[in-house]
mmCIF file of C-alpha atoms in Angstrom:
data_model
loop_
_atom_site.group_PDB
_atom_site.id
_atom_site.type_symbol
_atom_site.label_atom_id
_atom_site.label_comp_id
_atom_site.label_asym_id
_atom_site.label_seq_id
_atom_site.Cartn_x
_atom_site.Cartn_y
_atom_site.Cartn_z
ATOM 1 C CA VAL A 1 174.404 -5.534 -80.156
ATOM 2 C CA GLY A 2 173.953 -8.540 -82.385
ATOM 3 C CA HIS A 3 176.880 -7.504 -84.549
ATOM 4 C CA ALA A 4 179.983 -9.550 -85.053
ATOM 5 C CA VAL A 5 183.390 -9.049 -86.590
ATOM 6 C CA LEU A 6 183.182 -10.188 -90.192
ATOM 7 C CA ALA A 7 186.631 -9.320 -91.512
ATOM 8 C CA ILE A 8 189.962 -7.809 -90.428
ATOM 9 C CA ASN A 9 192.124 -6.045 -92.980
ATOM 10 C CA GLY A 10 190.119 -7.746 -95.689
ATOM 11 C CA ALA A 11 190.659 -11.299 -94.468
ATOM 12 C CA GLU A 12 187.460 -13.108 -93.463
ATOM 13 C CA VAL A 13 186.978 -14.079 -89.847
ATOM 14 C CA ASN A 14 185.359 -17.263 -88.632
ATOM 15 C CA GLY A 15 184.292 -16.989 -84.999
ATOM 16 C CA ARG A 16 187.400 -16.033 -83.088
ATOM 17 C CA PHE A 17 189.978 -16.948 -85.686
ATOM 18 C CA THR A 18 191.008 -15.621 -89.068
ATOM 19 C CA ALA A 19 191.310 -17.831 -92.114
ATOM 20 C CA ASP A 20 194.970 -18.538 -91.369
ATOM 21 C CA GLY A 21 194.353 -19.484 -87.738
ATOM 22 C CA LYS A 22 195.260 -16.268 -85.944
ATOM 23 C CA ASP A 23 193.302 -15.388 -82.807
ATOM 24 C CA VAL A 24 191.363 -12.190 -83.480
ATOM 25 C CA LEU A 25 191.511 -10.778 -79.955
ATOM 26 C CA GLU A 26 195.242 -11.411 -79.771
ATOM 27 C CA PHE A 27 195.745 -9.679 -83.081
ATOM 28 C CA LEU A 28 193.725 -6.666 -81.996
ATOM 29 C CA GLY A 29 195.484 -6.523 -78.627
ATOM 30 C CA ASN A 30 198.892 -6.078 -80.254
ATOM 31 C CA PRO A 31 199.491 -2.362 -81.063
ATOM 32 C CA ALA A 32 202.150 -3.316 -83.579
ATOM 33 C CA ASN A 33 199.330 -4.461 -85.885
ATOM 34 C CA TYR A 34 197.645 -1.042 -85.960
ATOM 35 C CA PRO A 35 196.228 0.632 -88.012
ATOM 36 C CA VAL A 36 193.755 -2.151 -88.652
ATOM 37 C CA SER A 37 190.490 -2.080 -90.531
ATOM 38 C CA ILE A 38 187.661 -4.104 -89.053
ATOM 39 C CA ARG A 39 184.407 -4.909 -90.785
ATOM 40 C CA PHE A 40 181.366 -5.388 -88.566
ATOM 41 C CA GLY A 41 178.070 -6.745 -89.580
ATOM 42 C CA ARG A 42 175.220 -9.040 -88.751
ATOM 43 C CA HIS A 43 176.389 -12.538 -88.041
ATOM 44 C CA ARG A 44 175.564 -14.900 -90.900
ATOM 45 C CA LEU A 45 173.061 -17.556 -89.907
ATOM 46 C CA SER A 46 174.119 -21.160 -89.979
ATOM 47 C CA SER A 47 171.994 -23.680 -91.876
ATOM 48 C CA ASN A 48 170.535 -25.035 -88.653
ATOM 49 C CA GLU A 49 169.600 -21.586 -87.444
ATOM 50 C CA LYS A 50 167.938 -20.888 -90.753
ATOM 51 C CA LEU A 51 165.963 -24.131 -90.529
ATOM 52 C CA MET A 52 164.847 -23.286 -87.032
ATOM 53 C CA LEU A 53 163.760 -19.767 -87.932
ATOM 54 C CA ALA A 54 161.987 -21.007 -91.045
ATOM 55 C CA SER A 55 160.023 -23.604 -89.111
ATOM 56 C CA MET A 56 159.042 -20.966 -86.544
ATOM 57 C CA PHE A 57 157.828 -18.756 -89.339
ATOM 58 C CA HIS A 58 155.911 -21.659 -90.847
ATOM 59 C CA SER A 59 153.987 -22.056 -87.585
ATOM 60 C CA LEU A 60 153.354 -18.323 -87.309
ATOM 61 C CA PHE A 61 152.116 -18.356 -90.877
ATOM 62 C CA ALA A 62 149.609 -21.091 -90.067
ATOM 63 C CA ILE A 63 148.459 -19.273 -86.913
ATOM 64 C CA GLY A 64 148.171 -16.035 -88.882
ATOM 65 C CA SER A 65 145.885 -17.529 -91.492
ATOM 66 C CA GLN A 66 143.665 -19.059 -88.833
ATOM 67 C CA LEU A 67 143.403 -15.934 -86.703
ATOM 68 C CA SER A 68 142.634 -13.722 -89.653
ATOM 69 C CA PRO A 69 139.231 -12.028 -89.424
ATOM 70 C CA GLU A 70 138.867 -12.498 -93.192
ATOM 71 C CA VAL A 71 137.627 -15.893 -94.332
ATOM 72 C CA GLY A 72 140.041 -17.861 -96.481
ATOM 73 C CA SER A 73 143.088 -15.816 -95.616
ATOM 74 C CA SER A 74 146.178 -16.777 -97.528
ATOM 75 C CA GLY A 75 148.530 -16.245 -94.602
ATOM 76 C CA ILE A 76 151.305 -13.769 -93.868
ATOM 77 C CA GLU A 77 152.366 -11.980 -97.047
ATOM 78 C CA MET A 78 154.488 -9.284 -95.525
ATOM 79 C CA LEU A 79 156.049 -8.458 -92.215
ATOM 80 C CA GLU A 80 157.156 -4.864 -91.906
ATOM 81 C CA THR A 81 159.624 -3.470 -89.397
ATOM 82 C CA ASP A 82 161.615 -0.263 -89.199
ATOM 83 C CA THR A 83 164.729 -1.738 -90.722
ATOM 84 C CA PHE A 84 163.485 -4.428 -93.081
ATOM 85 C CA LYS A 85 160.492 -5.995 -94.753
ATOM 86 C CA LEU A 86 159.966 -9.738 -94.879
ATOM 87 C CA HIS A 87 157.974 -10.845 -97.908
ATOM 88 C CA CYS A 88 156.472 -14.304 -98.063
ATOM 89 C CA PHE A 89 154.947 -16.066 -101.029
ATOM 90 C CA GLN A 90 153.162 -19.380 -100.558
ATOM 91 C CA THR A 91 152.629 -21.596 -103.571
ATOM 92 C CA LEU A 92 149.606 -23.820 -104.072
ATOM 93 C CA THR A 93 151.852 -26.735 -103.182
ATOM 94 C CA GLY A 94 152.563 -25.231 -99.768
ATOM 95 C CA ILE A 95 156.126 -24.101 -100.392
ATOM 96 C CA LYS A 96 156.993 -20.717 -98.928
ATOM 97 C CA PHE A 97 159.527 -18.348 -100.403
ATOM 98 C CA MET A 98 160.756 -15.614 -98.076
ATOM 99 C CA VAL A 99 162.683 -12.515 -99.030
ATOM 100 C CA LEU A 100 164.170 -10.060 -96.542
ATOM 101 C CA ALA A 101 164.554 -6.673 -98.121
ATOM 102 C CA ASP A 102 165.046 -3.010 -97.482
ATOM 103 C CA PRO A 103 161.661 -1.412 -96.722
ATOM 104 C CA ARG A 104 162.026 0.866 -99.720
ATOM 105 C CA GLN A 105 162.798 -1.913 -102.197
ATOM 106 C CA THR A 106 160.167 -2.457 -104.877
ATOM 107 C CA GLY A 107 159.454 -5.320 -107.242
ATOM 108 C CA ILE A 108 159.657 -8.021 -104.598
ATOM 109 C CA ASP A 109 156.498 -9.768 -105.837
ATOM 110 C CA ALA A 110 158.014 -10.205 -109.261
ATOM 111 C CA LEU A 111 161.218 -11.396 -107.612
ATOM 112 C CA LEU A 112 159.338 -13.998 -105.571
ATOM 113 C CA ARG A 113 157.663 -15.348 -108.689
ATOM 114 C CA LYS A 114 161.005 -15.439 -110.479
ATOM 115 C CA ILE A 115 162.485 -17.365 -107.558
ATOM 116 C CA TYR A 116 159.584 -19.842 -107.829
ATOM 117 C CA GLU A 117 160.479 -20.382 -111.470
ATOM 118 C CA ILE A 118 164.169 -20.822 -110.643
ATOM 119 C CA TYR A 119 163.272 -23.304 -107.894
ATOM 120 C CA SER A 120 161.037 -25.335 -110.212
ATOM 121 C CA ASP A 121 163.752 -25.334 -112.890
ATOM 122 C CA PHE A 122 167.033 -25.884 -111.109
ATOM 123 C CA ALA A 123 166.071 -27.555 -107.873
ATOM 124 C CA LEU A 124 163.047 -29.678 -108.750
ATOM 125 C CA LYS A 125 164.268 -30.803 -112.136
ATOM 126 C CA ASN A 126 167.600 -31.885 -110.726
ATOM 127 C CA PRO A 127 167.130 -35.662 -110.443
ATOM 128 C CA PHE A 128 169.503 -35.833 -107.501
ATOM 129 C CA TYR A 129 167.675 -33.296 -105.393
ATOM 130 C CA SER A 130 165.289 -34.844 -102.865
ATOM 131 C CA LEU A 131 162.206 -32.855 -102.004
ATOM 132 C CA GLU A 132 162.156 -31.005 -98.666
ATOM 133 C CA MET A 133 165.924 -31.217 -98.244
ATOM 134 C CA PRO A 134 168.235 -28.171 -98.232
ATOM 135 C CA ILE A 135 168.974 -27.134 -101.780
ATOM 136 C CA ARG A 136 172.627 -27.641 -102.668
ATOM 137 C CA CYS A 137 172.381 -27.165 -106.423
ATOM 138 C CA GLU A 138 174.957 -24.894 -107.991
ATOM 139 C CA LEU A 139 172.769 -23.880 -110.944
ATOM 140 C CA PHE A 140 170.063 -22.872 -108.498
ATOM 141 C CA ASP A 141 172.502 -20.700 -106.530
ATOM 142 C CA GLN A 142 173.897 -19.100 -109.671
ATOM 143 C CA ASN A 143 170.532 -18.240 -111.137
ATOM 144 C CA LEU A 144 169.230 -17.045 -107.793
ATOM 145 C CA LYS A 145 172.182 -14.693 -107.459
ATOM 146 C CA LEU A 146 171.506 -13.321 -110.942
ATOM 147 C CA ALA A 147 167.840 -12.750 -110.182
ATOM 148 C CA LEU A 148 168.761 -10.910 -106.982
ATOM 149 C CA GLU A 149 171.211 -8.714 -108.868
ATOM 150 C CA VAL A 150 168.550 -7.827 -111.418
ATOM 151 C CA ALA A 151 166.078 -7.003 -108.670
ATOM 152 C CA GLU A 152 168.610 -4.838 -106.843
ATOM 153 C CA LYS A 153 169.366 -2.845 -109.961
ATOM 154 C CA ALA A 154 165.691 -2.390 -110.757
ATOM 155 C CA GLY A 155 164.699 -1.310 -107.243
ATOM 156 C CA PRO A 156 165.415 2.223 -106.115
ATOM 157 C CA PHE A 157 167.591 1.343 -103.178
ATOM 158 C CA GLY A 158 170.343 -0.923 -102.134
ATOM 159 C CA PRO A 159 170.726 -4.523 -101.254
ATOM 160 C CA GLY A 160 168.130 -7.028 -100.205
ATOM 161 C CA SER A 161 169.078 -10.411 -98.864
ATOM 162 C CA MET B 1 170.599 -29.913 -121.595
ATOM 163 C CA SER B 2 172.298 -27.326 -119.412
ATOM 164 C CA ARG B 3 171.489 -23.675 -119.590
ATOM 165 C CA SER B 4 174.168 -21.116 -118.991
ATOM 166 C CA PRO B 5 173.076 -18.555 -116.392
ATOM 167 C CA GLY B 6 172.469 -15.069 -117.620
ATOM 168 C CA ARG B 7 170.800 -16.124 -120.832
ATOM 169 C CA LYS B 8 167.022 -15.821 -120.975
ATOM 170 C CA PRO B 9 165.762 -19.417 -120.984
ATOM 171 C CA GLU B 10 164.554 -20.155 -124.512
ATOM 172 C CA ASN B 11 162.055 -22.894 -125.115
ATOM 173 C CA HIS B 12 164.405 -25.555 -126.391
ATOM 174 C CA LYS B 13 162.354 -27.827 -128.576
ATOM 175 C CA ILE B 14 163.450 -31.428 -128.512
ATOM 176 C CA SER B 15 162.323 -33.696 -131.329
ATOM 177 C CA ARG B 16 158.933 -35.248 -130.632
ATOM 178 C CA GLU B 17 160.127 -38.498 -132.166
ATOM 179 C CA LEU B 18 162.976 -38.682 -129.694
ATOM 180 C CA PHE B 19 160.598 -38.237 -126.794
ATOM 181 C CA VAL B 20 158.113 -40.822 -128.068
ATOM 182 C CA LEU B 21 160.908 -43.270 -128.838
ATOM 183 C CA THR B 22 162.417 -42.732 -125.391
ATOM 184 C CA TYR B 23 159.077 -43.487 -123.766
ATOM 185 C CA GLY B 24 158.656 -46.559 -125.921
ATOM 186 C CA ALA B 25 162.146 -47.780 -125.016
ATOM 187 C CA LEU B 26 161.323 -47.258 -121.346
ATOM 188 C CA VAL B 27 158.155 -49.364 -121.571
ATOM 189 C CA ALA B 28 159.931 -52.035 -123.614
ATOM 190 C CA GLN B 29 162.723 -52.283 -121.043
ATOM 191 C CA LEU B 30 160.213 -52.551 -118.206
ATOM 192 C CA CYS B 31 158.461 -55.344 -120.069
ATOM 193 C CA LYS B 32 161.784 -57.183 -120.254
ATOM 194 C CA ASP B 33 162.464 -56.575 -116.561
ATOM 195 C CA TYR B 34 159.055 -57.618 -115.253
ATOM 196 C CA GLU B 35 156.959 -60.581 -116.350
ATOM 197 C CA LYS B 36 153.636 -59.434 -115.000
ATOM 198 C CA ASP B 37 151.706 -56.559 -116.542
ATOM 199 C CA GLU B 38 150.649 -55.264 -113.119
ATOM 200 C CA ASP B 39 154.306 -54.868 -112.155
ATOM 201 C CA VAL B 40 155.052 -52.847 -115.261
ATOM 202 C CA ASN B 41 151.965 -50.732 -114.653
ATOM 203 C CA THR B 42 152.958 -50.139 -111.035
ATOM 204 C CA CYS B 43 156.465 -49.171 -112.056
ATOM 205 C CA LEU B 44 155.209 -46.733 -114.671
ATOM 206 C CA ASP B 45 152.806 -45.255 -112.147
ATOM 207 C CA ARG B 46 155.582 -44.806 -109.589
ATOM 208 C CA MET B 47 157.867 -43.121 -112.105
ATOM 209 C CA GLY B 48 155.043 -40.880 -113.201
ATOM 210 C CA TYR B 49 154.365 -40.031 -109.563
ATOM 211 C CA SER B 50 157.907 -38.812 -108.971
ATOM 212 C CA ILE B 51 157.671 -36.735 -112.140
ATOM 213 C CA GLY B 52 154.285 -35.335 -111.096
ATOM 214 C CA ILE B 53 155.388 -34.124 -107.669
ATOM 215 C CA ARG B 54 158.075 -32.040 -109.347
ATOM 216 C CA LEU B 55 156.203 -31.034 -112.472
ATOM 217 C CA ILE B 56 153.357 -29.428 -110.536
ATOM 218 C CA ASP B 57 155.532 -26.545 -109.348
ATOM 219 C CA ASP B 58 156.798 -25.967 -112.876
ATOM 220 C CA PHE B 59 153.207 -25.885 -114.069
ATOM 221 C CA LEU B 60 152.109 -23.485 -111.318
ATOM 222 C CA ALA B 61 155.135 -21.236 -111.798
ATOM 223 C CA ARG B 62 154.680 -20.935 -115.532
ATOM 224 C CA SER B 63 150.934 -20.832 -115.857
ATOM 225 C CA ALA B 64 150.201 -18.645 -112.795
ATOM 226 C CA VAL B 65 146.754 -20.199 -112.449
ATOM 227 C CA LYS B 66 144.612 -19.502 -109.435
ATOM 228 C CA LYS B 67 143.425 -22.116 -106.994
ATOM 229 C CA CYS B 68 140.683 -24.346 -108.389
ATOM 230 C CA ARG B 69 137.463 -24.090 -106.474
ATOM 231 C CA SER B 70 135.908 -27.373 -107.468
ATOM 232 C CA TYR B 71 137.003 -30.773 -108.593
ATOM 233 C CA SER B 72 135.535 -30.277 -112.045
ATOM 234 C CA GLU B 73 137.512 -27.057 -112.343
ATOM 235 C CA THR B 74 140.609 -29.079 -111.492
ATOM 236 C CA ALA B 75 139.801 -31.627 -114.191
ATOM 237 C CA ASP B 76 139.274 -28.856 -116.717
ATOM 238 C CA MET B 77 142.520 -27.200 -115.702
ATOM 239 C CA ILE B 78 144.455 -30.433 -116.209
ATOM 240 C CA ALA B 79 142.872 -31.071 -119.582
ATOM 241 C CA GLN B 80 142.911 -27.611 -121.070
ATOM 242 C CA VAL B 81 146.013 -26.007 -119.599
ATOM 243 C CA ALA B 82 148.396 -28.685 -118.396
ATOM 244 C CA PHE B 83 148.022 -31.221 -121.189
ATOM 245 C CA LYS B 84 148.190 -28.412 -123.720
ATOM 246 C CA MET B 85 151.351 -27.034 -122.142
ATOM 247 C CA TYR B 86 153.239 -30.288 -121.871
ATOM 248 C CA LEU B 87 151.915 -32.586 -124.568
ATOM 249 C CA GLY B 88 150.312 -30.188 -126.979
ATOM 250 C CA VAL B 89 146.987 -32.006 -126.940
ATOM 251 C CA THR B 90 143.711 -31.239 -125.182
ATOM 252 C CA PRO B 91 141.772 -34.227 -123.905
ATOM 253 C CA SER B 92 138.055 -33.945 -123.475
ATOM 254 C CA VAL B 93 136.668 -34.138 -119.960
ATOM 255 C CA SER B 94 133.651 -36.181 -119.044
ATOM 256 C CA CYS B 95 132.137 -36.562 -115.622
ATOM 257 C CA ASN B 96 131.518 -40.150 -114.627
ATOM 258 C CA SER B 97 129.740 -39.997 -111.328
ATOM 259 C CA ALA B 98 126.748 -38.086 -110.087
ATOM 260 C CA THR B 99 128.635 -36.791 -107.071
ATOM 261 C CA GLY B 100 131.191 -35.151 -109.328
ATOM 262 C CA ASN B 101 134.241 -36.815 -107.908
ATOM 263 C CA GLU B 102 135.137 -38.966 -110.891
ATOM 264 C CA PHE B 103 136.257 -37.650 -114.229
ATOM 265 C CA SER B 104 137.606 -39.158 -117.413
ATOM 266 C CA LEU B 105 140.131 -37.481 -119.642
ATOM 267 C CA ILE B 106 139.796 -38.816 -123.147
ATOM 268 C CA LEU B 107 142.663 -38.287 -125.532
ATOM 269 C CA ASP B 108 141.744 -38.338 -129.201
ATOM 270 C CA LYS B 109 145.333 -37.951 -130.238
ATOM 271 C CA ASN B 110 147.930 -39.323 -127.855
ATOM 272 C CA PRO B 111 151.466 -38.424 -128.886
ATOM 273 C CA LEU B 112 152.931 -41.202 -126.730
ATOM 274 C CA VAL B 113 151.361 -43.886 -128.887
ATOM 275 C CA ASP B 114 152.348 -42.373 -132.228
ATOM 276 C CA PHE B 115 154.238 -45.456 -133.271
ATOM 277 C CA VAL B 116 152.334 -48.148 -131.382
ATOM 278 C CA GLU B 117 149.694 -50.071 -133.309
ATOM 279 C CA GLU B 118 148.416 -52.483 -130.727
ATOM 280 C CA LEU B 119 149.694 -54.210 -127.656
ATOM 281 C CA PRO B 120 151.222 -57.653 -128.109
ATOM 282 C CA ALA B 121 148.956 -60.515 -127.070
ATOM 283 C CA GLU B 122 150.935 -61.428 -123.982
ATOM 284 C CA ARG B 123 150.741 -57.847 -122.692
ATOM 285 C CA ALA B 124 147.004 -57.456 -122.882
ATOM 286 C CA SER B 125 146.522 -55.721 -119.557
ATOM 287 C CA LEU B 126 149.422 -53.331 -119.935
ATOM 288 C CA CYS B 127 148.516 -49.695 -119.445
ATOM 289 C CA TYR B 128 150.936 -48.167 -121.910
ATOM 290 C CA CYS B 129 150.452 -44.599 -120.801
ATOM 291 C CA ASN B 130 150.350 -45.350 -117.104
ATOM 292 C CA LEU B 131 153.183 -42.883 -116.616
ATOM 293 C CA LEU B 132 150.708 -40.091 -117.344
ATOM 294 C CA CYS B 133 148.370 -41.442 -114.676
ATOM 295 C CA GLY B 134 151.205 -41.351 -112.171
ATOM 296 C CA VAL B 135 152.095 -37.793 -113.174
ATOM 297 C CA ILE B 136 148.542 -36.614 -112.579
ATOM 298 C CA ARG B 137 148.342 -38.469 -109.269
ATOM 299 C CA GLY B 138 151.637 -36.984 -108.056
ATOM 300 C CA ALA B 139 150.772 -33.482 -109.152
ATOM 301 C CA LEU B 140 147.358 -33.524 -107.500
ATOM 302 C CA GLU B 141 148.754 -34.929 -104.297
ATOM 303 C CA MET B 142 151.082 -31.952 -103.976
ATOM 304 C CA VAL B 143 148.141 -29.584 -104.107
ATOM 305 C CA ARG B 144 146.523 -31.714 -101.444
ATOM 306 C CA LYS B 145 144.031 -33.661 -103.457
ATOM 307 C CA CYS B 146 144.670 -37.350 -102.876
ATOM 308 C CA THR B 147 143.361 -39.144 -105.897
ATOM 309 C CA SER B 148 143.442 -42.490 -107.549
ATOM 310 C CA VAL B 149 143.977 -42.360 -111.254
#
């Protein structure tokens, strides 16, 4: 439930079709194509879905800090479930950085601060990036990927996202 | 100056002269573009504002300071940490009003005016360093303190 076909025989799948336009169900229905290796996984979120989920979280965050029995609560820092942990870091300027990670992964606080630095360097200092818009800066993506790799290696267990 | 990923970001030092000259060229060009001093001042303020709204996150990320609890703490923070970090000078802070919501930052040594003796006669009401005012205004606005500088 909630899983989708991500790749068949190594070729990536987009919805119902492979990269070269073949219909996935047709391909799987034809026994001549067996054996076939299928990769399942969680469906990747589209940008719009991400925006929607982020804005929902933003509201929950605000509600959380108001409902908190402690005065001056800083909001939701961590959301823990059986399968993942969601870490949230809010800057003094109101920007929230969220990391979804394996519950056993350590060093996420340091990672969040590193991501803040990467954001202030490669997104904010890019003169063509407008504030509050989706970040489409290659240097930002590259450095973010590097930081994630470092964090994965340092932590005891496998990948975060 | 582009940094290749994977290398630890070093603090590239650019020549101070180049920076001061660049600022001077910017002000000189604005003076050519606009006749009135107020227009130049407004333009400098606006440019400073767009720098400030971005610079604040760099400042917060690198200095890891905690939230300021009072306005005077904010003024001190700007003078002692921010100015030191970005311009290498520490202005002195003086409180102007009894209610504590007006402060002056006084720069003894201002690197921006290293090569400027005095303003030309026709530009008497030019605020040469108005860019800095805009930067402070922009930065403070992002941490939700609307100010006039």
